[in-house]
Short mmCIF file of N, CA and C in Angstrom, two decimals:
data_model
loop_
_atom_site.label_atom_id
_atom_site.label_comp_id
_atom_site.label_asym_id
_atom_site.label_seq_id
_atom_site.Cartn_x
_atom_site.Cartn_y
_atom_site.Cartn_z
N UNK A 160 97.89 -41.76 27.18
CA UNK A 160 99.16 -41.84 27.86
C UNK A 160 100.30 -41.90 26.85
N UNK A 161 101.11 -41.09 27.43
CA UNK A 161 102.41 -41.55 26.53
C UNK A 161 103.38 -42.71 25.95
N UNK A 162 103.18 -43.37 27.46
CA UNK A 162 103.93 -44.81 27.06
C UNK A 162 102.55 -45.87 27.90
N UNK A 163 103.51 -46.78 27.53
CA UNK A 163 102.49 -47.81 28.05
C UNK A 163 102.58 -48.28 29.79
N UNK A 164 101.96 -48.31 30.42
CA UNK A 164 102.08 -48.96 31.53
C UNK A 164 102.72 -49.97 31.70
N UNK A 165 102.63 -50.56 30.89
CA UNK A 165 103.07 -52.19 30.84
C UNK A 165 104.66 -52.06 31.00
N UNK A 166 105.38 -50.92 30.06
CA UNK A 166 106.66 -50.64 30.06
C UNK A 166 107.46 -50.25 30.80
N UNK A 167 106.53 -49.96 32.18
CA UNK A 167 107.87 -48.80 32.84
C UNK A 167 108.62 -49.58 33.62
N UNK A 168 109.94 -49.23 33.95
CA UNK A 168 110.74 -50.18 34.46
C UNK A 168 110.44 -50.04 36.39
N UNK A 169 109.93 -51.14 36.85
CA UNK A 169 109.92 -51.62 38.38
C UNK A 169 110.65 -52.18 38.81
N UNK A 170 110.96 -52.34 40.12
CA UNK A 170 111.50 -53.64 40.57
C UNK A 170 110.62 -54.38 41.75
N UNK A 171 110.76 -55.60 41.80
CA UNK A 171 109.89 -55.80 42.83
C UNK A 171 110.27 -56.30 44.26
N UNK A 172 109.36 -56.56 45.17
CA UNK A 172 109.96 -56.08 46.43
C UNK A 172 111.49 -56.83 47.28
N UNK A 173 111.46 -57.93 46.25
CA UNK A 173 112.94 -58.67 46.65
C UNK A 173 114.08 -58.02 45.65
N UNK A 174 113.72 -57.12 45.17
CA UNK A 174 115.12 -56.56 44.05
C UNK A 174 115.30 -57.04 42.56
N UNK A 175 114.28 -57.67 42.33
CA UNK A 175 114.13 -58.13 41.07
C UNK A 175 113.71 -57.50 39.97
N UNK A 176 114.26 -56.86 38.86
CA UNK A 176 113.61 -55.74 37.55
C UNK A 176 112.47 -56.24 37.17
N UNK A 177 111.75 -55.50 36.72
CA UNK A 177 110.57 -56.34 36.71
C UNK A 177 109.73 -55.32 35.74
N UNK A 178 108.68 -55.32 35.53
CA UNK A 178 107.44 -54.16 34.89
C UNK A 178 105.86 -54.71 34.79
N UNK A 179 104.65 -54.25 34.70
CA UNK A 179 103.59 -54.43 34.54
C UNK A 179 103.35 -55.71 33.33
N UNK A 180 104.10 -55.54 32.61
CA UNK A 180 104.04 -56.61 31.24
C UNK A 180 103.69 -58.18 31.55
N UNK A 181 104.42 -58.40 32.53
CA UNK A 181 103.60 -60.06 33.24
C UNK A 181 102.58 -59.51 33.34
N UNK A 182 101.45 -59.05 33.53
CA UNK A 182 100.24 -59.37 33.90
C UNK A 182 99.44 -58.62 33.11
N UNK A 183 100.02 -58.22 31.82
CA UNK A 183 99.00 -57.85 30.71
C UNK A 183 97.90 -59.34 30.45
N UNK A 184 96.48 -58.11 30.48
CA UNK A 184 95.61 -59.07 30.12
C UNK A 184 94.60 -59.54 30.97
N UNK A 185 95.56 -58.79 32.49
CA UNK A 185 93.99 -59.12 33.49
C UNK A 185 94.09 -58.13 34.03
N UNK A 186 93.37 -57.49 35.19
CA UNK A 186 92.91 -56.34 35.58
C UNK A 186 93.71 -56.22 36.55
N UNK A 187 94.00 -54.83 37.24
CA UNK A 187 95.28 -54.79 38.31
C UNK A 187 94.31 -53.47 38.88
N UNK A 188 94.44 -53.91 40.29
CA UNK A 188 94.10 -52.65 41.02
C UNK A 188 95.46 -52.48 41.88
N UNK A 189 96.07 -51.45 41.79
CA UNK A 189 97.50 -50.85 42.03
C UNK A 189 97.33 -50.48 43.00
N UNK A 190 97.77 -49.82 44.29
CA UNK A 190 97.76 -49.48 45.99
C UNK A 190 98.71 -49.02 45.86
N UNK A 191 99.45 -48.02 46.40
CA UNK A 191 100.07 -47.10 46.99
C UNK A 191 99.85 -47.31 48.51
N UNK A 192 101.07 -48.32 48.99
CA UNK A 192 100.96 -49.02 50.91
C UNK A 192 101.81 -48.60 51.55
N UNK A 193 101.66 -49.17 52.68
CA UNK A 193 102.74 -48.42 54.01
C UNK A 193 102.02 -48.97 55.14
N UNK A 194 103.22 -49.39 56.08
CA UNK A 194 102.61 -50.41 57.34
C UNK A 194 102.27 -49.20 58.67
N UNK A 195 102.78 -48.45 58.62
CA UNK A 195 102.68 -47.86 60.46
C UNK A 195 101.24 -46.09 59.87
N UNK A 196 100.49 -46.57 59.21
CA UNK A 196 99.64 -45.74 58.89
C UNK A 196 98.27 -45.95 59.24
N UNK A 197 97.01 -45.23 59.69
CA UNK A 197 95.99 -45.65 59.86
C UNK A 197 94.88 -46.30 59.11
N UNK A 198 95.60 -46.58 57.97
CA UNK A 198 94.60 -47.33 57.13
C UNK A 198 95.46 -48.93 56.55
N UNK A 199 96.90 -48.63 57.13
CA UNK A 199 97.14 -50.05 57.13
C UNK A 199 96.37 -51.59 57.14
N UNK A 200 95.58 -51.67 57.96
CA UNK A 200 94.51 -52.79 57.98
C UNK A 200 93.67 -53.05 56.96
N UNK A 201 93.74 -52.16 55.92
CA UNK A 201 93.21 -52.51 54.44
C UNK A 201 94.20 -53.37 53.65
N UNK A 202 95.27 -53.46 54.42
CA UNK A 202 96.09 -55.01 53.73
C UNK A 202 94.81 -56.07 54.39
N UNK A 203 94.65 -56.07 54.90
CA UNK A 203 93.50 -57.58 54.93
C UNK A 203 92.58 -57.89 54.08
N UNK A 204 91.80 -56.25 53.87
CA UNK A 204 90.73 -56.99 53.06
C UNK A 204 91.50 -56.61 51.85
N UNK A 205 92.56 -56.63 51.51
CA UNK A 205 92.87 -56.05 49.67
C UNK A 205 93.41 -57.70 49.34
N UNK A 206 93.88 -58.66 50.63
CA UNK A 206 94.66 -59.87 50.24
C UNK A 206 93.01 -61.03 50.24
N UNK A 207 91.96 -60.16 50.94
CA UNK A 207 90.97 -61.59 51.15
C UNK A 207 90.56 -61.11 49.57
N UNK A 208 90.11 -59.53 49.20
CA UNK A 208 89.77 -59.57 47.64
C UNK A 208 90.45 -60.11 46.41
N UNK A 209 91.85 -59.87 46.86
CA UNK A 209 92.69 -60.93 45.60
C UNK A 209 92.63 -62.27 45.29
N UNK A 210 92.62 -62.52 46.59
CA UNK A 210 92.22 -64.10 46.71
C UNK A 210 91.09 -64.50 46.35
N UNK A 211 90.12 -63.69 46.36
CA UNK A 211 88.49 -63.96 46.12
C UNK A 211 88.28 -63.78 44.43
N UNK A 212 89.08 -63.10 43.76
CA UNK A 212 88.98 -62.26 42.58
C UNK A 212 90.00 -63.15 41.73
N UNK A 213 91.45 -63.58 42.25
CA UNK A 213 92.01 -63.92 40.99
C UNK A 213 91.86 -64.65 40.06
N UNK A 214 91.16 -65.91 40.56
CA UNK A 214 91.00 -67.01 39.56
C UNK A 214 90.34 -66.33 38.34
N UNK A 215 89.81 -65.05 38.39
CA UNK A 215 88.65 -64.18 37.52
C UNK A 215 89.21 -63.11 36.74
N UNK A 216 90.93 -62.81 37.33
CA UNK A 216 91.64 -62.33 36.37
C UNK A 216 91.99 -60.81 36.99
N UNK A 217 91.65 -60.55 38.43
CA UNK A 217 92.10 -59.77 39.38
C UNK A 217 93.80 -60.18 39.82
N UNK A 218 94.42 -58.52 39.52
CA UNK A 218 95.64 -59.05 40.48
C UNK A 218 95.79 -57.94 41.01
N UNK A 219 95.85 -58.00 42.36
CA UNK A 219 96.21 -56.43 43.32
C UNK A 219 97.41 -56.67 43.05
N UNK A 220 98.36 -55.16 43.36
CA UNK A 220 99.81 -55.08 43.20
C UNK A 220 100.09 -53.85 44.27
N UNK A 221 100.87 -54.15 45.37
CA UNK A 221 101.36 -53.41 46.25
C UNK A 221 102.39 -52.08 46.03
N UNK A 222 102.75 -51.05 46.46
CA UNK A 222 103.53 -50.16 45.79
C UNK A 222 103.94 -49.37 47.64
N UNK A 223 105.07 -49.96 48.01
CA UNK A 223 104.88 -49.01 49.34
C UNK A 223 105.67 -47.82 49.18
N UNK A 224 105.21 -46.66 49.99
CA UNK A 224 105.58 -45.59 49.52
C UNK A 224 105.66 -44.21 50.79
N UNK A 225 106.24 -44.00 51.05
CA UNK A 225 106.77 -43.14 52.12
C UNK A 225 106.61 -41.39 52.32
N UNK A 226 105.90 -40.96 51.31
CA UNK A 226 105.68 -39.80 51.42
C UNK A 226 104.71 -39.37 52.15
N UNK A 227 104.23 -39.92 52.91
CA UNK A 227 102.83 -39.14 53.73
C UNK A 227 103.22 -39.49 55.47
N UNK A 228 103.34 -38.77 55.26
CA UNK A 228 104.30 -38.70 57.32
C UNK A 228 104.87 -39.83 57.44
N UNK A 229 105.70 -40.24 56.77
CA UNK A 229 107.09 -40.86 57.06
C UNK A 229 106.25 -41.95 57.89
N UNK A 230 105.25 -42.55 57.29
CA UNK A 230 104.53 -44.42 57.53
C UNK A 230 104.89 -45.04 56.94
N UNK A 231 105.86 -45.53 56.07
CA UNK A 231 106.65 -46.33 55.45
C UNK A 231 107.73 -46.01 55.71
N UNK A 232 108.62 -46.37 56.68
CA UNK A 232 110.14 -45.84 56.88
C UNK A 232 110.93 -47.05 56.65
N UNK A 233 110.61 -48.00 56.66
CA UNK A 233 111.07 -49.55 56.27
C UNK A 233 112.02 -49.95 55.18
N UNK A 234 112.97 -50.44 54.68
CA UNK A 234 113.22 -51.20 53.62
C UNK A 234 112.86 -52.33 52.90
N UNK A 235 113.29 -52.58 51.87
CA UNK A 235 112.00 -53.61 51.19
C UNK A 235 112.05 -54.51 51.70
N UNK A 236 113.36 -55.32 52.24
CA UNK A 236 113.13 -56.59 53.18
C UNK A 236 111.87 -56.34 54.26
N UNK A 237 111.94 -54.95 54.98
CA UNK A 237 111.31 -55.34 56.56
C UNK A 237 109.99 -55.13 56.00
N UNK A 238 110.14 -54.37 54.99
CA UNK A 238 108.21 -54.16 54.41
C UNK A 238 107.65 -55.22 53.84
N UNK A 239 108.29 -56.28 53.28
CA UNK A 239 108.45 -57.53 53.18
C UNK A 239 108.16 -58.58 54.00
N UNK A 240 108.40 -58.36 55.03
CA UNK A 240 108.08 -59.33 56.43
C UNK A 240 107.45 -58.82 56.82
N UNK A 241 106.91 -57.80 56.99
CA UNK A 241 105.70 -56.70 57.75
C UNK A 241 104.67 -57.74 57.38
N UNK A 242 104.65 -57.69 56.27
CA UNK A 242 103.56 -57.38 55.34
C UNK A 242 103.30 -58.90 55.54
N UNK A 243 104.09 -60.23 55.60
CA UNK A 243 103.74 -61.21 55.52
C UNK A 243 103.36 -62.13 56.82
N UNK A 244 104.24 -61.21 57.35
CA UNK A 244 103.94 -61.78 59.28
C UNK A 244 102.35 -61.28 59.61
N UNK A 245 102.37 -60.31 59.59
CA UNK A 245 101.21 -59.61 59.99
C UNK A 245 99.55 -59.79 59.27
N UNK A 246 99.86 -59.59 57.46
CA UNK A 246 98.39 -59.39 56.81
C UNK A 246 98.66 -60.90 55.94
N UNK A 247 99.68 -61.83 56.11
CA UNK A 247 99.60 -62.89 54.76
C UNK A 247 99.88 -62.71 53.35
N UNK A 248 100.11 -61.21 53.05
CA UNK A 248 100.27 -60.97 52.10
C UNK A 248 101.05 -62.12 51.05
N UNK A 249 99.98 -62.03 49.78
CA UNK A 249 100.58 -63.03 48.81
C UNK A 249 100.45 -62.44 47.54
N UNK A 250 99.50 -61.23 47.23
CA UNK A 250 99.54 -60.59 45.88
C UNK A 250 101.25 -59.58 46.26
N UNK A 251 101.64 -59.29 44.64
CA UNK A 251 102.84 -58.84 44.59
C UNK A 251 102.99 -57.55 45.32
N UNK A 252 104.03 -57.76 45.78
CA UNK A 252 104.73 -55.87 46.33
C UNK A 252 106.29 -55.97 45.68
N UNK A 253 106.06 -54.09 45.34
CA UNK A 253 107.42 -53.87 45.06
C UNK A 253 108.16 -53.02 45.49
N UNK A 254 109.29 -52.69 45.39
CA UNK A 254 110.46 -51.67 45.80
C UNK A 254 109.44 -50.60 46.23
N UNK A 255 110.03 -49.66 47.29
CA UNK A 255 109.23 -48.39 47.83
C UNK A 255 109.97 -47.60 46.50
N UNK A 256 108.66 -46.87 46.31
CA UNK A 256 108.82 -45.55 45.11
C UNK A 256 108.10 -44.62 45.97
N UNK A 257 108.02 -43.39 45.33
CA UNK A 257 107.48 -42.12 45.49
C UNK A 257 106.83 -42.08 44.50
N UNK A 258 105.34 -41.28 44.97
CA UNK A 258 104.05 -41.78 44.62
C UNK A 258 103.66 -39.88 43.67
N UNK A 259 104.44 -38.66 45.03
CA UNK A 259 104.47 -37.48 44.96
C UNK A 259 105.51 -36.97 44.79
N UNK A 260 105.51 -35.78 44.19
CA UNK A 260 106.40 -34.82 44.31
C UNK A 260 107.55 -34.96 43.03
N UNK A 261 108.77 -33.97 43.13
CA UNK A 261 109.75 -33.73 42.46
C UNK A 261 110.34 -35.81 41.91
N UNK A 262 110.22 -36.60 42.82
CA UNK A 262 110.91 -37.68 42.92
C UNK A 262 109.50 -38.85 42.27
N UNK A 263 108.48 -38.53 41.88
CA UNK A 263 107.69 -39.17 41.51
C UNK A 263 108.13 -40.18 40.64
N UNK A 264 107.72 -41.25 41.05
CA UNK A 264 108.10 -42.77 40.07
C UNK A 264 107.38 -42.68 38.53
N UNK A 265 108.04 -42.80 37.62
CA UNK A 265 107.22 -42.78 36.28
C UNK A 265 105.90 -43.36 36.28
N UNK A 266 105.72 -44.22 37.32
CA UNK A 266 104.50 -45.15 36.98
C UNK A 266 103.10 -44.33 37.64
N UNK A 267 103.70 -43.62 38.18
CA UNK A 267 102.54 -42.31 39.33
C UNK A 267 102.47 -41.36 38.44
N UNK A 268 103.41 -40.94 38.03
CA UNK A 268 103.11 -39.77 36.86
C UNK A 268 102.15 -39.99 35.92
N UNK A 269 101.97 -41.59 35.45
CA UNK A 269 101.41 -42.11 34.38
C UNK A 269 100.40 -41.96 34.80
N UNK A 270 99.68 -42.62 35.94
CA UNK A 270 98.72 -43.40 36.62
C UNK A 270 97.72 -41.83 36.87
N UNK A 271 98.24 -40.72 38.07
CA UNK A 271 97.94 -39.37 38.09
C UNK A 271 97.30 -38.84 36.82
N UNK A 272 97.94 -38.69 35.74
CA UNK A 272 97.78 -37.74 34.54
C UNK A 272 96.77 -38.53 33.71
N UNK A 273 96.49 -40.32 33.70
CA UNK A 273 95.45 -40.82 33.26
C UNK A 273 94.74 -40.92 33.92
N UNK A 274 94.42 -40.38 35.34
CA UNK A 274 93.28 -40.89 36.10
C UNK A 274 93.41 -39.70 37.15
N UNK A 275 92.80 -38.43 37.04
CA UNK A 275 93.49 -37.22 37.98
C UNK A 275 92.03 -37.54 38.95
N UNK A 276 90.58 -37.89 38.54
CA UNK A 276 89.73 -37.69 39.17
C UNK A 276 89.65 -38.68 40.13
N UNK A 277 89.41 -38.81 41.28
CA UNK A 277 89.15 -39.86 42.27
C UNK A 277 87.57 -39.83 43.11
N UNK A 278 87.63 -41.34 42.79
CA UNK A 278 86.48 -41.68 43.30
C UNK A 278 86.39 -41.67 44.78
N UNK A 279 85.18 -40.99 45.57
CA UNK A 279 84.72 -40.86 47.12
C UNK A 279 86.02 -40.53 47.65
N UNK A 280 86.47 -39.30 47.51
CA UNK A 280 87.49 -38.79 47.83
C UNK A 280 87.53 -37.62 49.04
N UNK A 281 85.81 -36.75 48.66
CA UNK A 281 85.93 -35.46 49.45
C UNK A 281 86.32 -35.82 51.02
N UNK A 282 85.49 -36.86 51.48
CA UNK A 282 85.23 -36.99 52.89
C UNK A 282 86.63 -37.25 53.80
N UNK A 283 87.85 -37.64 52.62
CA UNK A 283 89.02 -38.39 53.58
C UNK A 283 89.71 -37.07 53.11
N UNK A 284 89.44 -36.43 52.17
CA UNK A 284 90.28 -34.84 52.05
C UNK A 284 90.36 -33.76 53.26
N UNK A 285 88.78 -34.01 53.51
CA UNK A 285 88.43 -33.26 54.47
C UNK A 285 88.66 -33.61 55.66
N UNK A 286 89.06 -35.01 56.23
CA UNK A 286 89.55 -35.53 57.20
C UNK A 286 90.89 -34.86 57.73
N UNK A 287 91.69 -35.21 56.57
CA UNK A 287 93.26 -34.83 56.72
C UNK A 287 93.62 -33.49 56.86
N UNK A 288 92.48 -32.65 56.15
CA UNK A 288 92.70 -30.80 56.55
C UNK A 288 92.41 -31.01 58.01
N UNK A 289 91.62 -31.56 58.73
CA UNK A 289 91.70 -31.15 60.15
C UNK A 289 92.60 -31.96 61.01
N UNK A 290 93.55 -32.36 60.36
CA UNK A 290 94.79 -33.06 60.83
C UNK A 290 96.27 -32.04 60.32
N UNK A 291 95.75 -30.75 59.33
CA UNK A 291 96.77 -29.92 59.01
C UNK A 291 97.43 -30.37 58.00
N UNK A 292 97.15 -31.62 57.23
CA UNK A 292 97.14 -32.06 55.93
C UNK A 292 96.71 -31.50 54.73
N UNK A 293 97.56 -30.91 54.04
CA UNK A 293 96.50 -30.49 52.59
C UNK A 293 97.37 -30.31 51.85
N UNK A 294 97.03 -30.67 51.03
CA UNK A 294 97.49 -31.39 49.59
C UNK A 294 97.65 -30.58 48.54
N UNK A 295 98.62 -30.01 47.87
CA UNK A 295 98.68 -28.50 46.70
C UNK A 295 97.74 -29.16 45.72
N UNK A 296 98.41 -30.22 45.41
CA UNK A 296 97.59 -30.48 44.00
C UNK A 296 96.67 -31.21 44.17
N UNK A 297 95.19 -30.96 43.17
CA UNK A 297 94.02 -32.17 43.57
C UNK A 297 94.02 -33.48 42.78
N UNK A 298 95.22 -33.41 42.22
CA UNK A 298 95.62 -34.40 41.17
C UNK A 298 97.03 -35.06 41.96
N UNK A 299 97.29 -35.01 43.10
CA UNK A 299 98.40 -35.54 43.46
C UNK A 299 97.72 -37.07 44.14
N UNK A 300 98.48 -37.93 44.51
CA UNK A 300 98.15 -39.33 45.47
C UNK A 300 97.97 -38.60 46.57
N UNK A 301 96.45 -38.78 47.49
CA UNK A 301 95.93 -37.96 48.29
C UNK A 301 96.88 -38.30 49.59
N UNK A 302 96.63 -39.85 50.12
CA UNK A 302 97.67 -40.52 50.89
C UNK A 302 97.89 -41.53 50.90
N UNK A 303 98.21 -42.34 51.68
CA UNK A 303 98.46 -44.00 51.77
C UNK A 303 97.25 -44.70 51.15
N UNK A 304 97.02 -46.04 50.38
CA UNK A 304 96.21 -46.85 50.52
C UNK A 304 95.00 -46.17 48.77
N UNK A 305 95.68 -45.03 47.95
CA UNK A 305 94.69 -44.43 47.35
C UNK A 305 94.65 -45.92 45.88
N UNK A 306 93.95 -45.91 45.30
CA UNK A 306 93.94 -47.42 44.62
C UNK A 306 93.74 -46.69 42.95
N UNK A 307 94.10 -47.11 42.01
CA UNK A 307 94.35 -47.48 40.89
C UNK A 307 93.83 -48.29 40.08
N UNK A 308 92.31 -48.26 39.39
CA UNK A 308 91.95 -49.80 38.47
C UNK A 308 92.44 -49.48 37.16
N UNK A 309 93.18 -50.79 36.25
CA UNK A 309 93.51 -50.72 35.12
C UNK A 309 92.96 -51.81 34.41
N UNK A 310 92.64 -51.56 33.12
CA UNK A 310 91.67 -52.50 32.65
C UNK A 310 92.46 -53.74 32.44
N UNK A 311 91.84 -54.70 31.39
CA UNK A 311 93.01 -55.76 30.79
C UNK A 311 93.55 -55.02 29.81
N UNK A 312 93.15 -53.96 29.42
CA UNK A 312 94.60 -53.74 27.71
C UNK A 312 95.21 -52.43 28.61
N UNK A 313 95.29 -52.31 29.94
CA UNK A 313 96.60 -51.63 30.17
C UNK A 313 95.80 -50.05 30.42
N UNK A 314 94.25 -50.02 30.33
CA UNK A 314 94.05 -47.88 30.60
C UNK A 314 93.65 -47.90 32.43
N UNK A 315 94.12 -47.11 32.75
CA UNK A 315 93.87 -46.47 33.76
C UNK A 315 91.92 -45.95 33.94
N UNK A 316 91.14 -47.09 34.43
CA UNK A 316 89.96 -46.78 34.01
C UNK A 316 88.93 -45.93 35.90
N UNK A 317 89.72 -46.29 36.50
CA UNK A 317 89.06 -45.64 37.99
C UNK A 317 90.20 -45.59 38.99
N UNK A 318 89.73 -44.37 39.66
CA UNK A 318 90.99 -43.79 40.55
C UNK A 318 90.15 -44.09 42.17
N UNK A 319 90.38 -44.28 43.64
CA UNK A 319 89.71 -44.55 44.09
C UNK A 319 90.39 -44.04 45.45
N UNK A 320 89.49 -43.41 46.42
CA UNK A 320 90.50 -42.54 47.48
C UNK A 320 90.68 -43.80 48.73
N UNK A 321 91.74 -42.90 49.17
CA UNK A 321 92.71 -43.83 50.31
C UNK A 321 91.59 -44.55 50.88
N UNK A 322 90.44 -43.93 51.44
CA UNK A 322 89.54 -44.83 53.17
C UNK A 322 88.54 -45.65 51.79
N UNK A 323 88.59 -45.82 50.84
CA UNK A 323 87.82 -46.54 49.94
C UNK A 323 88.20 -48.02 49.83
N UNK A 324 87.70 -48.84 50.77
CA UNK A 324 87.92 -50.07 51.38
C UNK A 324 88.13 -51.31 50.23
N UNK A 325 88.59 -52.24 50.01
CA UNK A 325 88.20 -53.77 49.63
C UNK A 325 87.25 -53.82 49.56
N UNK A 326 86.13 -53.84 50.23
CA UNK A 326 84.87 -54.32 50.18
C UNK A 326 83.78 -53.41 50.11
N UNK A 327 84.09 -52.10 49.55
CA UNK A 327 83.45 -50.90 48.90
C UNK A 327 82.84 -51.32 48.14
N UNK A 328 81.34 -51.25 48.00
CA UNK A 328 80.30 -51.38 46.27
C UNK A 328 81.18 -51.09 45.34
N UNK A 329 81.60 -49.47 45.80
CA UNK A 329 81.87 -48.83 44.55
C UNK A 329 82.91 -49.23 43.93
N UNK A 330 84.23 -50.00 44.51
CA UNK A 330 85.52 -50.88 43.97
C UNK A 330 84.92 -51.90 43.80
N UNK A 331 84.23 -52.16 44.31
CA UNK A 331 83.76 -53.93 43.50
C UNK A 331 82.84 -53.99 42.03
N UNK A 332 81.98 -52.77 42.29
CA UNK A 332 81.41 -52.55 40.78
C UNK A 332 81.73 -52.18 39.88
N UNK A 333 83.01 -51.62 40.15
CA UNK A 333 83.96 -51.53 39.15
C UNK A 333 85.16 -52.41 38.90
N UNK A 334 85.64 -52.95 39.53
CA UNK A 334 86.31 -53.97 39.51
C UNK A 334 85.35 -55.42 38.42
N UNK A 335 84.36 -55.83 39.05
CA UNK A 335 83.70 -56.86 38.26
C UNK A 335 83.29 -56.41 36.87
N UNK A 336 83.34 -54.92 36.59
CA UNK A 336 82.72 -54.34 35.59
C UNK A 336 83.81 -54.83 34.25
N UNK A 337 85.17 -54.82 35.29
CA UNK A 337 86.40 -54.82 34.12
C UNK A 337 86.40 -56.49 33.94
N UNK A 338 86.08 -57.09 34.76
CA UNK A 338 86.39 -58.64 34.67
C UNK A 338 85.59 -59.39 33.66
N UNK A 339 84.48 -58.67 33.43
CA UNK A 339 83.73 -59.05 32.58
C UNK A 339 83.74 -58.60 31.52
N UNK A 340 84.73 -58.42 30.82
CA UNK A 340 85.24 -57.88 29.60
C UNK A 340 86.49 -58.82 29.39
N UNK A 341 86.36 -59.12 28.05
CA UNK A 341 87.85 -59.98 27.93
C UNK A 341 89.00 -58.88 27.21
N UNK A 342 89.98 -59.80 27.44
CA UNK A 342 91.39 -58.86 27.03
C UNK A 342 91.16 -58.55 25.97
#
């Protein structure tokens, strides 16, 4: 990667500047969210896995994001209360970015270009073509909910598709894989 993850400038979901750099050192699985979408209800199990995971050096980090049929139409306040009325949310969320396209947030560009391959991806690809969904690039954020693991020193080590649950083997065996490695 070109720059570091740790560096790019965020803000988080109350308006505060912010960047990845607080939480160098433990593992971050990143989300790309949005409340009025059909996979919304994976805020439950992503807040029971944080909770289950952090003391161990897990931190999920929320990213809501509006490009996939206009399921995030919210501002950060109401995505903010969505999110806390409804799922409890207590791991971090920040400002809505764009995940795709011309307007892509530096941190998607990063995340994309270090991690283009995604894990158990075909089956929800193939879902969304028969919904008239399809996607130019196979390297773009497929849709809502697609997940991001980064190790503790900051690489982009597994990409993981949208319907690829919290409580997936395959995110948990990779997830524990990174935890058990020190910074």
């Amino acid at each position: 990667m070109s720059s570091s993850l740790y560096d790019i400038p965020l803000q988080q979901i109350d308006g505060t500047p912010s960047n990845l750099g607080r939480y160098r050192g433990k593992v971050l699985l990143l989300v790309n969210v949005a409340s009025k979408c059909g996979l919304t209800p994976q805020y439950e199990g992503l807040e029971k896995l944080y909770q289950r995971k952090k003391d161990q050096g897990l931190q999920v980090l929320g990213f809501p994001a509006n490009n996939f049929k206009e399921q995030e139409p919210g501002n950060d306040a109401e995505i903010a209360e969505f999110c806390s009325l409804n799922y409890g949310i207590q791991f971090p969320l920040f400002s809505k970015l764009s995940v795709n396209g011309d307007d892509r947030h530096p941190l998607y560009a990063e995340l994309t270009a270090a991690q283009p391959e995604t894990i158990g991806e075909g089956p929800f690809r193939e879902r969304l073509k028969s919904y008239g969904v399809v996607s130019d690039k196979r390297t773009d954020v497929l849709w809502n909910f697609e997940k991001f693991l980064v190790d503790r020193r900051g690489a982009v080590v597994a990409r993981f598709a949208p319907d690829v649950a919290a409580d997936d083997p395959r995110l948990l065996e990779a997830i524990d894989a990174q935890l058990a490695h020190e910074a």
